[in-house]
Amino acid sequence: MEQPACASADSDNKPTGMTRLPSTPIINQDLRRRIVDLVTHGKGGHIPSAFSIVDIIATLYGQVLRFNPERPRDENRDYFILSKGHGCAALYAVLHRHGFLSGAQMENYLGFDGILGGHPDRTKVPGAEASTGSLGHGLPFSLGIALGLKVRKRCNKVVTLVGDGECHEGTVWESALVAQNLGLGNLCCIVDYNGSAAQILPHPDIAAQWRAFGWQVREVDGHDPAAIADAVKPFMAAGNDGAPTAIVAHTVKGRGVSFMESHGPWHHRIPNLEEYAAIMKELE
Amino acid sequence: MADVMRDTFARTMHEVGVADPDLLVLVGDISHFALQPFAQACPGRFYNVGILEPTIVSMSAGLASLGLHTVTHTIAPFLIERSLEQIKLDFCYQGIGGTLITVGSAFDYATLGCSHHCYDDISLLRGLPNTEIVYPASPVEFTRLFADTYRNGRLTYFRLPKETHGVDFAEADIVLGKGLRVRPGSDVTLAACGPQLRTALAAADRLAARGIAAEVLYFPTLKPFDGELLAASVARTRRLVCIEEHVEFGGLGDVALRAARHVAGLKSDFLFIPDAFQRGYGTYEEHCRALGFTPENLAARAAALCADTAGESA
């Protein structure tokens, strides 16, 4: 068995060899513009879904996770799994900001020979820890990573982001039960609670559901970087045993552009020239 | 009743697990008593996860993504049919290796009906890239092929039958992707997988009594498939009968016929599970008889090919 890595893990949460690029509301507006450019020029993608989670992902990489863009599979890294893979434009924008992805790779988004598709691909994208797209896979896959890290006596953390609609999938709750029973204190699941589920099959009280499965639950404004960081940091500082952590992040689908917000026709729509201009004006 | 293949599996996990600290076994609430020697000898590496097969598969893939060697085990319909998308996306597409081991394929759980039968598993997994499919029906086949595959970076499916075929192979003869010529012959090729090798050998005896020399081939690996062995045999015999406990689509018959496609004048016949659910209960043997998986029927089908010489001189 390998040497326990806790001692060598970066205790003050600085990424190995990197200067942090913090997540702030102003900076995240820039990420939103990047997302719009990606989807518009690539002619595909889910802008409102990405806007719903971009503040969360930017904060994780900006304030919380340990990573090394020069060595994306660095053994001391923390793991971030975007289970709701259709929001990947937000992940790509953040990975680009932190140096995992080049400008040329971003420009080839959705290109036949590009590495950035409509869902993240672990075999192609530096920094992507799982190939997702079909909902309900990311959390059980993350559960395996979290268990494996404990088997190997390592102290890396695992953070998974799922959608509230994705929480219809049975595997989410199967995994919730298993993670609690295995005492995976090194696993955190963030729920992008933007009301998608409520359009179809509402969760009466999603925080209570996670609590009922034995998880530690926090609720947070999913568009407030400081609040997100504060919610995640206790998990990062805790040991690897005990209850896993669920963070219900209250978000707005399409957050940042007034006419994209909520659950209208923009889910998978590509802006035309006029719409592009209007979006960019709101994101100034 | 002895469960030779399951016992061999459990014993092998213990032996390999003691030597390899990266071996983990995850089960869906079956075989946990048989696997106790492994569990006791390898603390923290045995998980009776629960009755949630798709999650066990995804979880196994996550574990394996760290370089651990996972063995995921439960009943065939739940591990293969129910969890197919997890196998496809979380193991195969991501190029993550691991081992899936089932019991209860075909109609091994004869009395339990459709929910516990599984006769399309080989077909389902053959269609997924990065898979290997092994169907061992004697202990040495399992021990040899598990040792050769469990850390080779691909997803290997072991279909463990309840019955064995009763032939003792030398370990050196068991090679991934290689078939075995169990009995030489020149008039007709009988190709078998799984416990039906026993049927094929008994049929060959009956054919010999009628002056027909049947060559018996056995395929412990369905993917990769030893097409060369099959093609070389039927190039001589020009007659082929396949027998398998699997539906007609995507199993031994399909892959054998593809391997033999260049053999001119080939006459072929196939014994398989027809395109209908098996609704009977009873015993494994009764299912075999109902499906014609008997030495008498196989010999008769082979003899019919040998008797039908129409067009051979053309």
Coordinates of C-alpha atoms in Angstrom, one line a residue:
Chain A
M1 CA 0.0 0.0 0.0
E2 CA 1.3 3.5 -0.8
Q3 CA 2.5 5.9 1.8
P4 CA -0.4 8.0 3.2
A5 CA -0.4 11.3 1.3
C6 CA -2.0 13.5 3.9
A7 CA 1.3 14.9 5.0
S8 CA 2.3 15.9 1.5
A9 CA -1.0 17.3 0.5
D10 CA -1.1 21.0 0.2
S11 CA -2.4 22.0 3.6
D12 CA -3.1 25.6 2.8
N13 CA -5.0 24.8 -0.3
K14 CA -2.7 26.4 -2.8
P15 CA -2.5 24.7 -6.1
T16 CA 0.9 23.1 -6.8
G17 CA 3.1 25.6 -8.7
M18 CA 0.2 27.8 -9.5
T19 CA -1.0 31.3 -8.6
R20 CA -4.7 31.2 -7.8
L21 CA -7.0 33.1 -10.1
P22 CA -9.9 33.8 -7.7
S23 CA -13.5 33.6 -8.5
T24 CA -15.3 37.0 -8.2
P25 CA -18.6 38.2 -9.7
I26 CA -16.7 40.4 -12.1
I27 CA -14.3 37.7 -13.3
N28 CA -17.2 35.3 -13.7
Q29 CA -18.9 37.7 -16.0
D30 CA -15.9 37.2 -18.2
L31 CA -16.3 33.5 -18.0
R32 CA -19.9 33.9 -19.1
R33 CA -18.8 35.9 -22.1
R34 CA -16.4 33.1 -22.9
I35 CA -19.2 30.6 -22.7
V36 CA -21.4 32.5 -25.0
D37 CA -18.5 32.8 -27.5
L38 CA -17.9 29.1 -27.3
V39 CA -21.5 28.1 -27.9
T40 CA -22.2 30.8 -30.6
H41 CA -19.1 30.0 -32.6
G42 CA -19.3 26.2 -32.0
K43 CA -23.0 26.3 -32.9
G44 CA -24.0 24.0 -30.0
G45 CA -24.2 23.9 -26.3
H46 CA -26.3 24.7 -23.2
I47 CA -25.7 28.3 -22.2
P48 CA -28.3 28.6 -19.4
S49 CA -27.0 25.3 -17.8
A50 CA -23.5 26.6 -17.9
F51 CA -24.5 30.0 -16.5
S52 CA -26.2 28.1 -13.6
I53 CA -23.0 26.4 -12.5
V54 CA -20.2 28.7 -13.7
D55 CA -19.9 30.5 -10.3
I56 CA -19.6 27.2 -8.5
I57 CA -16.9 25.7 -10.8
A58 CA -15.0 29.0 -10.9
T59 CA -15.0 29.1 -7.1
L60 CA -13.9 25.5 -6.7
Y61 CA -10.9 26.1 -9.0
G62 CA -10.3 29.6 -7.8
Q63 CA -10.6 29.2 -4.0
V64 CA -10.8 25.5 -3.0
L65 CA -9.4 22.7 -5.1
R66 CA -5.8 21.6 -5.4
F67 CA -4.7 21.0 -8.9
N68 CA -1.8 21.4 -11.3
P69 CA -2.5 22.3 -15.0
E70 CA 1.0 21.3 -15.9
R71 CA 0.2 17.8 -14.7
P72 CA -3.6 17.3 -14.8
R73 CA -3.3 13.8 -13.3
D74 CA -1.0 15.0 -10.5
E75 CA -1.4 12.5 -7.7
N76 CA -1.9 15.2 -5.1
R77 CA -4.8 16.9 -7.0
D78 CA -8.4 17.0 -5.8
Y79 CA -11.0 15.6 -8.1
F80 CA -13.8 17.6 -9.7
I81 CA -16.4 15.6 -11.6
L82 CA -19.0 17.5 -13.6
S83 CA -21.8 15.0 -13.6
K84 CA -24.3 17.2 -15.4
G85 CA -22.0 17.1 -18.4
H86 CA -24.2 19.3 -20.6
G87 CA -23.0 22.3 -18.6
C88 CA -19.5 21.6 -19.9
A89 CA -19.0 25.0 -21.5
A90 CA -18.6 26.4 -17.9
L91 CA -16.0 23.7 -17.1
Y92 CA -14.1 24.5 -20.3
A93 CA -14.1 28.2 -19.6
V94 CA -12.7 27.6 -16.1
L95 CA -10.2 25.1 -17.3
H96 CA -9.0 27.5 -19.9
R97 CA -8.8 30.3 -17.4
H98 CA -6.6 28.1 -15.2
G99 CA -4.3 27.0 -18.0
F100 CA -5.5 23.4 -18.7
L101 CA -6.8 24.3 -22.1
S102 CA -5.2 26.5 -24.8
G103 CA -6.9 29.2 -26.9
A104 CA -6.6 27.0 -30.0
Q105 CA -8.4 24.1 -28.2
M106 CA -11.2 26.5 -27.2
E107 CA -11.5 27.8 -30.7
N108 CA -12.0 24.2 -31.9
Y109 CA -14.9 23.6 -29.5
L110 CA -17.2 21.1 -31.2
G111 CA -14.8 20.7 -34.1
F112 CA -14.6 17.2 -35.5
D113 CA -11.0 16.9 -34.5
G114 CA -11.3 19.0 -31.4
I115 CA -11.0 17.8 -27.8
L116 CA -14.0 19.8 -26.5
G117 CA -17.3 18.2 -27.3
G118 CA -20.8 18.8 -26.1
H119 CA -20.1 16.7 -23.1
P120 CA -16.7 16.4 -21.3
D121 CA -14.5 13.6 -22.3
R122 CA -11.9 12.3 -19.8
T123 CA -9.9 10.7 -22.6
K124 CA -9.4 14.0 -24.3
V125 CA -9.8 16.9 -22.0
P126 CA -6.9 17.7 -19.5
G127 CA -8.6 18.2 -16.2
A128 CA -11.8 16.3 -17.0
E129 CA -12.0 13.4 -14.4
A130 CA -14.9 11.6 -16.0
S131 CA -16.7 11.4 -19.3
T132 CA -20.2 12.4 -18.5
G133 CA -23.4 13.2 -20.4
S134 CA -25.9 10.5 -19.5
L135 CA -27.1 11.7 -16.1
G136 CA -26.7 9.7 -13.0
H137 CA -23.2 8.5 -13.7
G138 CA -21.0 11.1 -12.1
L139 CA -21.8 10.5 -8.5
P140 CA -21.4 6.7 -8.5
F141 CA -18.1 7.1 -10.5
S142 CA -17.0 9.7 -7.9
L143 CA -18.0 7.4 -5.1
G144 CA -15.5 4.9 -6.6
I145 CA -12.8 7.5 -6.8
A146 CA -13.4 8.5 -3.2
L147 CA -13.4 4.9 -2.0
G148 CA -10.2 4.2 -4.0
L149 CA -8.5 7.2 -2.4
K150 CA -9.3 5.9 1.0
V151 CA -8.1 2.4 0.0
R152 CA -4.9 3.9 -1.0
K153 CA -4.8 6.0 2.2
R154 CA -4.7 9.3 0.3
C155 CA -6.2 12.5 1.4
N156 CA -7.3 14.0 -1.9
K157 CA -10.9 15.3 -1.9
V158 CA -13.6 14.5 -4.5
V159 CA -16.2 17.1 -5.4
T160 CA -19.1 16.2 -7.8
L161 CA -21.6 18.6 -9.3
V162 CA -25.0 17.2 -10.2
G163 CA -28.2 18.8 -11.4
D164 CA -31.4 18.9 -9.5
G165 CA -33.1 17.3 -12.5
E166 CA -30.3 14.7 -12.5
C167 CA -31.4 13.9 -8.9
H168 CA -34.4 12.1 -10.5
E169 CA -31.9 9.3 -11.4
G170 CA -32.0 6.3 -9.1
T171 CA -28.2 6.0 -9.2
V172 CA -27.9 9.3 -7.4
W173 CA -29.7 8.0 -4.4
E174 CA -28.1 4.5 -4.6
S175 CA -24.8 6.3 -4.4
A176 CA -26.0 8.6 -1.6
L177 CA -26.8 5.5 0.5
V178 CA -23.5 3.7 -0.3
A179 CA -21.3 6.8 0.3
Q180 CA -22.9 7.3 3.7
N181 CA -22.6 3.6 4.6
L182 CA -18.9 3.6 3.6
G183 CA -18.2 6.8 5.6
L184 CA -16.8 8.7 2.6
G185 CA -16.1 12.0 4.3
N186 CA -13.8 12.8 1.4
L187 CA -16.8 13.1 -1.0
C188 CA -18.8 16.2 -1.6
C189 CA -21.8 16.4 -3.9
I190 CA -23.0 19.9 -4.9
V191 CA -26.5 20.1 -6.2
D192 CA -27.1 22.7 -8.8
Y193 CA -30.6 23.5 -7.5
N194 CA -31.9 25.7 -10.3
G195 CA -35.4 24.4 -10.4
S196 CA -35.1 22.2 -13.5
A197 CA -36.6 19.3 -11.6
A198 CA -39.5 21.4 -10.5
Q199 CA -40.6 21.7 -14.2
I200 CA -41.3 18.0 -14.3
L201 CA -41.1 16.2 -11.0
P202 CA -40.3 18.5 -8.0
H203 CA -38.3 17.4 -5.1
P204 CA -40.4 18.4 -2.0
D205 CA -37.3 19.2 0.0
I206 CA -34.0 18.2 -1.6
A207 CA -31.9 19.2 1.4
A208 CA -34.0 17.0 3.6
Q209 CA -33.6 14.2 1.2
W210 CA -29.8 14.3 1.4
R211 CA -30.0 14.7 5.2
A212 CA -32.3 11.7 5.3
F213 CA -29.6 9.7 3.6
G214 CA -27.2 10.6 6.4
W215 CA -25.2 13.3 4.6
Q216 CA -24.0 16.6 6.1
V217 CA -26.0 19.2 4.3
R218 CA -25.3 22.9 3.7
E219 CA -27.3 25.3 1.6
V220 CA -25.8 28.2 -0.2
D221 CA -26.3 30.9 -2.8
G222 CA -24.8 29.2 -5.8
H223 CA -23.9 32.5 -7.5
D224 CA -22.0 34.0 -4.5
P225 CA -18.3 33.0 -4.7
A226 CA -17.5 33.8 -1.2
A227 CA -20.5 31.9 0.2
I228 CA -19.7 28.9 -2.0
A229 CA -16.1 28.8 -0.8
D230 CA -17.2 29.1 2.8
A231 CA -19.6 26.2 2.3
V232 CA -17.0 23.9 0.7
K233 CA -14.0 24.8 2.9
P234 CA -15.2 22.9 6.0
F235 CA -15.4 19.8 3.8
M236 CA -11.9 20.4 2.5
A237 CA -10.6 20.8 6.1
A238 CA -12.4 17.7 7.5
G239 CA -11.0 14.2 7.7
N240 CA -11.8 11.5 5.2
D241 CA -14.0 9.5 7.4
G242 CA -17.6 10.2 8.5
A243 CA -20.5 11.5 6.6
P244 CA -20.2 12.8 3.1
T245 CA -21.2 16.4 2.4
A246 CA -24.0 17.7 0.2
I247 CA -24.2 21.3 -0.7
V248 CA -27.5 22.5 -2.1
A249 CA -26.5 25.5 -4.3
H250 CA -29.5 27.7 -5.0
T251 CA -29.0 28.9 -8.6
V252 CA -30.8 30.4 -11.5
K253 CA -30.7 28.7 -14.9
G254 CA -29.3 31.3 -17.3
R255 CA -28.1 33.6 -14.5
G256 CA -26.6 36.8 -15.8
V257 CA -28.7 37.5 -18.9
S258 CA -32.3 38.5 -18.1
F259 CA -34.0 37.0 -21.1
M260 CA -32.2 33.7 -20.7
E261 CA -33.1 33.2 -17.1
S262 CA -35.5 30.5 -16.0
H263 CA -36.7 27.5 -18.1
G264 CA -37.7 29.0 -21.4
P265 CA -36.5 28.2 -25.0
W266 CA -32.8 28.9 -24.3
H267 CA -31.9 25.5 -22.9
H268 CA -30.1 24.4 -26.1
R269 CA -30.5 27.5 -28.3
I270 CA -27.8 29.2 -30.2
P271 CA -27.8 33.0 -30.3
N272 CA -28.2 34.8 -33.6
L273 CA -26.3 38.0 -34.2
E274 CA -28.8 40.3 -32.6
E275 CA -29.2 38.0 -29.6
Y276 CA -25.5 37.7 -29.3
A277 CA -25.1 41.4 -29.1
A278 CA -27.9 41.7 -26.5
I279 CA -26.4 39.0 -24.4
M280 CA -22.9 40.6 -24.5
K281 CA -24.4 44.0 -23.6
E282 CA -26.0 42.5 -20.5
L283 CA -22.7 40.8 -19.6
E284 CA -20.6 44.0 -19.8
Chain B
M1 CA -24.7 -29.1 -5.3
A2 CA -21.1 -28.2 -6.0
D3 CA -20.7 -24.9 -7.8
V4 CA -17.3 -25.5 -9.2
M5 CA -16.8 -22.3 -11.2
R6 CA -18.0 -20.1 -8.4
D7 CA -15.8 -21.9 -5.9
T8 CA -12.9 -21.5 -8.3
F9 CA -13.6 -17.8 -8.6
A10 CA -13.7 -17.3 -4.8
R11 CA -10.5 -19.3 -4.3
T12 CA -8.7 -17.4 -7.0
M13 CA -9.7 -14.0 -5.5
H14 CA -8.1 -15.1 -2.3
E15 CA -4.9 -16.3 -4.0
V16 CA -4.5 -13.3 -6.2
G17 CA -5.6 -10.8 -3.6
V18 CA -3.1 -11.9 -1.1
A19 CA -0.3 -11.3 -3.6
D20 CA -1.7 -8.1 -5.2
P21 CA -2.8 -5.3 -2.9
D22 CA -4.5 -3.5 -5.8
L23 CA -7.2 -6.2 -6.2
L24 CA -10.7 -5.2 -5.0
V25 CA -13.9 -7.3 -5.2
L26 CA -17.3 -5.7 -5.2
V27 CA -20.4 -7.9 -5.1
G28 CA -24.1 -7.2 -5.3
D29 CA -25.2 -9.3 -2.4
I30 CA -24.2 -12.7 -3.8
S31 CA -21.3 -15.0 -3.1
H32 CA -20.3 -13.1 0.0
F33 CA -20.0 -16.3 2.0
A34 CA -17.8 -18.0 -0.7
L35 CA -15.6 -14.8 -0.8
Q36 CA -15.0 -14.6 3.0
P37 CA -11.4 -16.1 2.7
F38 CA -10.6 -13.1 0.4
A39 CA -12.4 -10.7 2.6
Q40 CA -10.6 -11.9 5.7
A41 CA -7.2 -12.0 4.1
C42 CA -7.6 -8.7 2.4
P43 CA -9.3 -6.3 4.7
G44 CA -10.7 -3.1 3.2
R45 CA -10.8 -4.7 -0.3
F46 CA -14.1 -6.6 -0.3
Y47 CA -17.4 -4.8 -0.6
N48 CA -20.8 -6.3 -0.5
V49 CA -22.1 -3.0 -1.8
G50 CA -25.8 -3.7 -1.9
I51 CA -28.6 -4.4 -4.4
L52 CA -27.8 -1.5 -6.8
E53 CA -26.0 -3.0 -9.7
P54 CA -25.6 0.1 -12.0
T55 CA -24.1 2.0 -9.1
I56 CA -21.7 -0.9 -8.4
V57 CA -20.5 -0.8 -12.0
S58 CA -19.9 3.0 -12.1
M59 CA -18.3 2.8 -8.7
S60 CA -16.0 0.0 -9.9
A61 CA -15.0 2.1 -12.8
G62 CA -14.2 5.1 -10.5
L63 CA -12.0 2.8 -8.4
A64 CA -10.4 1.4 -11.5
S65 CA -9.7 4.9 -12.8
L66 CA -7.2 5.2 -10.0
G67 CA -5.3 2.1 -11.2
L68 CA -6.9 -0.4 -8.8
H69 CA -8.0 -3.7 -10.2
T70 CA -11.7 -4.2 -9.7
V71 CA -13.7 -7.4 -9.9
T72 CA -17.4 -6.7 -10.0
H73 CA -19.6 -9.7 -9.4
T74 CA -23.3 -10.5 -9.4
I75 CA -26.0 -12.4 -11.4
A76 CA -25.7 -12.0 -15.2
P77 CA -29.0 -10.2 -16.0
F78 CA -28.4 -7.6 -13.3
L79 CA -24.7 -7.0 -14.1
I80 CA -24.9 -7.1 -17.9
E81 CA -28.4 -6.2 -19.0
R82 CA -29.4 -3.9 -16.2
S83 CA -26.1 -2.1 -16.0
L84 CA -25.2 -2.0 -19.7
E85 CA -25.0 1.8 -20.0
Q86 CA -22.7 2.0 -17.0
I87 CA -20.5 -0.7 -18.6
K88 CA -20.5 1.2 -21.9
L89 CA -19.8 4.7 -20.6
D90 CA -17.9 4.3 -17.4
F91 CA -15.6 1.4 -18.3
C92 CA -15.5 1.0 -22.1
Y93 CA -15.7 4.5 -23.4
Q94 CA -13.3 5.8 -20.9
G95 CA -10.8 3.1 -21.6
I96 CA -10.8 1.9 -18.0
G97 CA -10.0 -1.7 -17.4
G98 CA -11.7 -4.1 -14.9
T99 CA -13.3 -7.5 -14.6
L100 CA -16.9 -8.4 -14.6
I101 CA -17.8 -11.9 -13.3
T102 CA -21.2 -13.3 -13.4
V103 CA -23.0 -16.5 -12.5
G104 CA -26.6 -17.2 -13.7
S105 CA -26.1 -16.7 -17.4
A106 CA -28.3 -18.5 -19.9
F107 CA -30.9 -20.5 -17.9
D108 CA -28.6 -21.6 -15.1
Y109 CA -31.2 -20.4 -12.6
A110 CA -33.7 -22.6 -14.4
T111 CA -36.5 -22.4 -11.9
L112 CA -36.4 -18.6 -11.5
G113 CA -37.8 -17.5 -14.8
C114 CA -37.0 -14.7 -17.1
S115 CA -35.8 -12.2 -14.5
H116 CA -32.9 -14.5 -13.7
H117 CA -32.1 -15.7 -17.1
C118 CA -29.6 -14.0 -19.4
Y119 CA -28.9 -15.4 -22.9
D120 CA -27.9 -12.2 -24.8
D121 CA -25.0 -11.1 -22.6
I122 CA -22.3 -12.2 -25.0
S123 CA -24.0 -10.3 -27.8
L124 CA -24.4 -7.2 -25.7
L125 CA -20.8 -7.0 -24.7
R126 CA -19.3 -8.0 -28.0
G127 CA -20.7 -4.8 -29.4
L128 CA -18.8 -2.6 -27.0
P129 CA -15.2 -1.6 -27.8
N130 CA -12.5 -2.4 -25.3
T131 CA -14.2 -5.6 -24.1
E132 CA -13.0 -9.2 -23.8
I133 CA -15.4 -12.0 -23.3
V134 CA -14.3 -15.2 -21.6
Y135 CA -16.6 -18.2 -21.0
P136 CA -14.6 -20.7 -18.9
A137 CA -16.2 -24.0 -18.1
S138 CA -13.4 -25.6 -16.1
P139 CA -11.4 -24.3 -13.2
V140 CA -8.0 -24.0 -15.1
E141 CA -9.6 -21.9 -17.7
F142 CA -10.7 -19.4 -15.1
T143 CA -7.5 -19.3 -13.1
R144 CA -5.3 -18.9 -16.2
L145 CA -7.4 -16.4 -18.0
F146 CA -8.1 -14.3 -14.9
A147 CA -4.4 -14.1 -14.2
D148 CA -3.8 -13.0 -17.8
T149 CA -6.5 -10.3 -18.0
Y150 CA -7.3 -8.7 -14.7
R151 CA -4.7 -6.0 -15.0
N152 CA -4.4 -5.7 -18.8
G153 CA -6.3 -2.4 -19.0
R154 CA -9.4 -3.8 -20.8
L155 CA -12.8 -4.7 -19.5
T156 CA -13.0 -8.5 -19.3
Y157 CA -16.3 -10.3 -18.8
F158 CA -16.2 -13.8 -17.3
R159 CA -19.4 -15.8 -17.8
L160 CA -19.2 -18.5 -15.2
P161 CA -21.6 -21.4 -15.9
K162 CA -23.1 -23.6 -13.2
E163 CA -22.0 -26.7 -15.1
T164 CA -18.6 -27.6 -16.3
H165 CA -17.7 -29.6 -19.4
G166 CA -15.6 -32.2 -17.6
V167 CA -12.4 -31.9 -19.7
D168 CA -9.1 -31.4 -18.0
F169 CA -7.0 -29.0 -20.1
A170 CA -3.4 -28.3 -19.5
E171 CA -2.9 -24.8 -18.2
A172 CA -0.3 -24.1 -20.9
D173 CA -3.0 -24.7 -23.5
I174 CA -5.3 -22.0 -22.2
V175 CA -4.5 -18.7 -23.9
L176 CA -6.7 -15.6 -24.2
G177 CA -8.2 -15.5 -27.7
K178 CA -7.3 -19.1 -28.5
G179 CA -9.6 -22.0 -29.1
L180 CA -8.7 -25.6 -28.6
R181 CA -8.9 -28.6 -30.9
V182 CA -10.3 -31.1 -28.4
R183 CA -10.8 -33.9 -30.8
P184 CA -9.5 -34.2 -34.4
G185 CA -11.7 -35.2 -37.3
S186 CA -12.2 -34.7 -41.0
D187 CA -15.9 -34.9 -41.8
V188 CA -17.6 -32.2 -39.8
T189 CA -16.5 -29.5 -37.3
L190 CA -18.5 -29.2 -34.0
A191 CA -17.8 -25.8 -32.4
A192 CA -18.8 -25.4 -28.8
C193 CA -18.5 -23.0 -25.9
G194 CA -19.2 -23.4 -22.2
P195 CA -20.5 -26.6 -20.8
Q196 CA -21.9 -27.7 -24.2
L197 CA -18.4 -29.0 -25.0
R198 CA -19.6 -32.0 -23.0
T199 CA -22.5 -32.4 -25.5
A200 CA -20.2 -31.9 -28.5
L201 CA -17.8 -34.6 -27.3
A202 CA -20.7 -37.1 -26.7
A203 CA -22.1 -36.3 -30.1
A204 CA -18.7 -36.9 -31.7
D205 CA -18.7 -40.4 -30.1
R206 CA -22.1 -41.1 -31.6
L207 CA -21.0 -39.8 -35.0
A208 CA -17.9 -42.0 -34.8
A209 CA -20.1 -45.0 -34.3
R210 CA -21.7 -44.1 -37.6
G211 CA -18.4 -43.7 -39.3
I212 CA -18.4 -39.9 -39.3
A213 CA -15.2 -38.3 -37.9
A214 CA -16.2 -35.1 -36.1
E215 CA -13.6 -32.5 -35.2
V216 CA -14.5 -30.8 -31.9
L217 CA -13.4 -27.3 -31.3
Y218 CA -13.8 -25.5 -28.0
F219 CA -13.7 -21.7 -27.5
P220 CA -13.2 -20.4 -23.9
T221 CA -12.8 -16.9 -25.4
L222 CA -15.5 -15.4 -27.5
K223 CA -13.7 -12.0 -27.9
P224 CA -11.1 -12.0 -29.2
F225 CA -12.2 -15.0 -31.2
D226 CA -9.8 -17.6 -32.6
G227 CA -11.1 -17.4 -36.2
E228 CA -8.0 -19.0 -37.5
L229 CA -8.6 -22.2 -35.7
L230 CA -12.2 -22.3 -36.9
A231 CA -11.4 -21.4 -40.4
A232 CA -8.6 -24.0 -40.7
S233 CA -10.9 -26.7 -39.4
V234 CA -13.8 -26.0 -41.7
A235 CA -11.5 -25.6 -44.7
R236 CA -10.9 -29.3 -44.3
T237 CA -14.3 -30.5 -43.1
R238 CA -16.5 -28.0 -45.1
R239 CA -19.2 -28.7 -42.5
L240 CA -19.8 -26.7 -39.3
V241 CA -22.3 -27.1 -36.4
C242 CA -22.2 -24.6 -33.6
I243 CA -23.7 -25.2 -30.2
E244 CA -24.1 -22.5 -27.5
E245 CA -26.3 -21.5 -24.6
H246 CA -26.9 -18.0 -26.1
V247 CA -29.3 -16.4 -28.5
E248 CA -28.6 -16.8 -32.2
F249 CA -27.5 -13.2 -32.5
G250 CA -24.0 -12.2 -31.7
G251 CA -22.7 -15.4 -30.1
L252 CA -20.5 -18.2 -31.2
G253 CA -22.5 -19.0 -34.3
D254 CA -22.3 -15.5 -35.7
V255 CA -18.6 -15.1 -35.0
A256 CA -17.8 -18.6 -36.3
L257 CA -19.7 -18.1 -39.5
R258 CA -17.9 -14.8 -40.1
A259 CA -14.5 -16.6 -39.6
A260 CA -15.5 -19.2 -42.1
R261 CA -16.9 -16.9 -44.7
H262 CA -14.1 -17.6 -47.2
V263 CA -14.6 -21.4 -47.1
A264 CA -16.3 -22.4 -50.4
G265 CA -19.2 -24.8 -50.2
L266 CA -19.5 -24.6 -46.4
K267 CA -22.5 -26.3 -45.0
S268 CA -23.5 -25.1 -41.5
D269 CA -26.1 -25.5 -38.8
F270 CA -26.6 -23.9 -35.4
L271 CA -27.9 -24.9 -32.1
F272 CA -28.8 -21.9 -30.0
I273 CA -31.5 -20.4 -27.8
P274 CA -34.2 -19.4 -30.2
D275 CA -35.7 -15.9 -30.4
A276 CA -38.2 -16.5 -27.7
F277 CA -38.2 -16.2 -23.9
Q278 CA -37.6 -19.5 -22.1
R279 CA -40.8 -19.8 -20.1
G280 CA -40.2 -23.2 -18.6
Y281 CA -39.0 -24.0 -15.1
G282 CA -37.6 -27.4 -14.0
T283 CA -33.9 -28.1 -14.3
Y284 CA -30.9 -27.0 -16.4
E285 CA -31.0 -30.4 -18.0
E286 CA -34.7 -30.1 -18.9
H287 CA -34.0 -26.8 -20.6
C288 CA -31.1 -28.4 -22.5
R289 CA -33.4 -31.2 -23.7
A290 CA -36.1 -28.8 -24.7
L291 CA -33.7 -26.7 -26.7
G292 CA -32.1 -29.8 -28.4
F293 CA -28.8 -29.4 -26.6
T294 CA -28.3 -33.1 -26.5
P295 CA -25.7 -35.5 -28.0
E296 CA -28.5 -37.2 -29.9
N297 CA -29.8 -34.0 -31.6
L298 CA -26.3 -32.5 -32.2
A299 CA -25.2 -35.8 -33.8
A300 CA -28.3 -35.9 -35.9
R301 CA -27.8 -32.4 -37.1
A302 CA -24.2 -33.0 -38.0
A303 CA -25.0 -36.3 -39.7
A304 CA -27.6 -34.5 -41.8
L305 CA -25.0 -32.1 -43.0
C306 CA -22.7 -35.0 -43.9
A307 CA -25.5 -36.9 -45.7
D308 CA -26.4 -33.8 -47.7
T309 CA -23.8 -34.0 -50.5
A310 CA -25.9 -32.1 -53.0
G311 CA -23.8 -29.7 -54.9
E312 CA -20.5 -30.8 -53.4
S313 CA -19.1 -31.9 -56.8
A314 CA -19.9 -28.6 -58.4

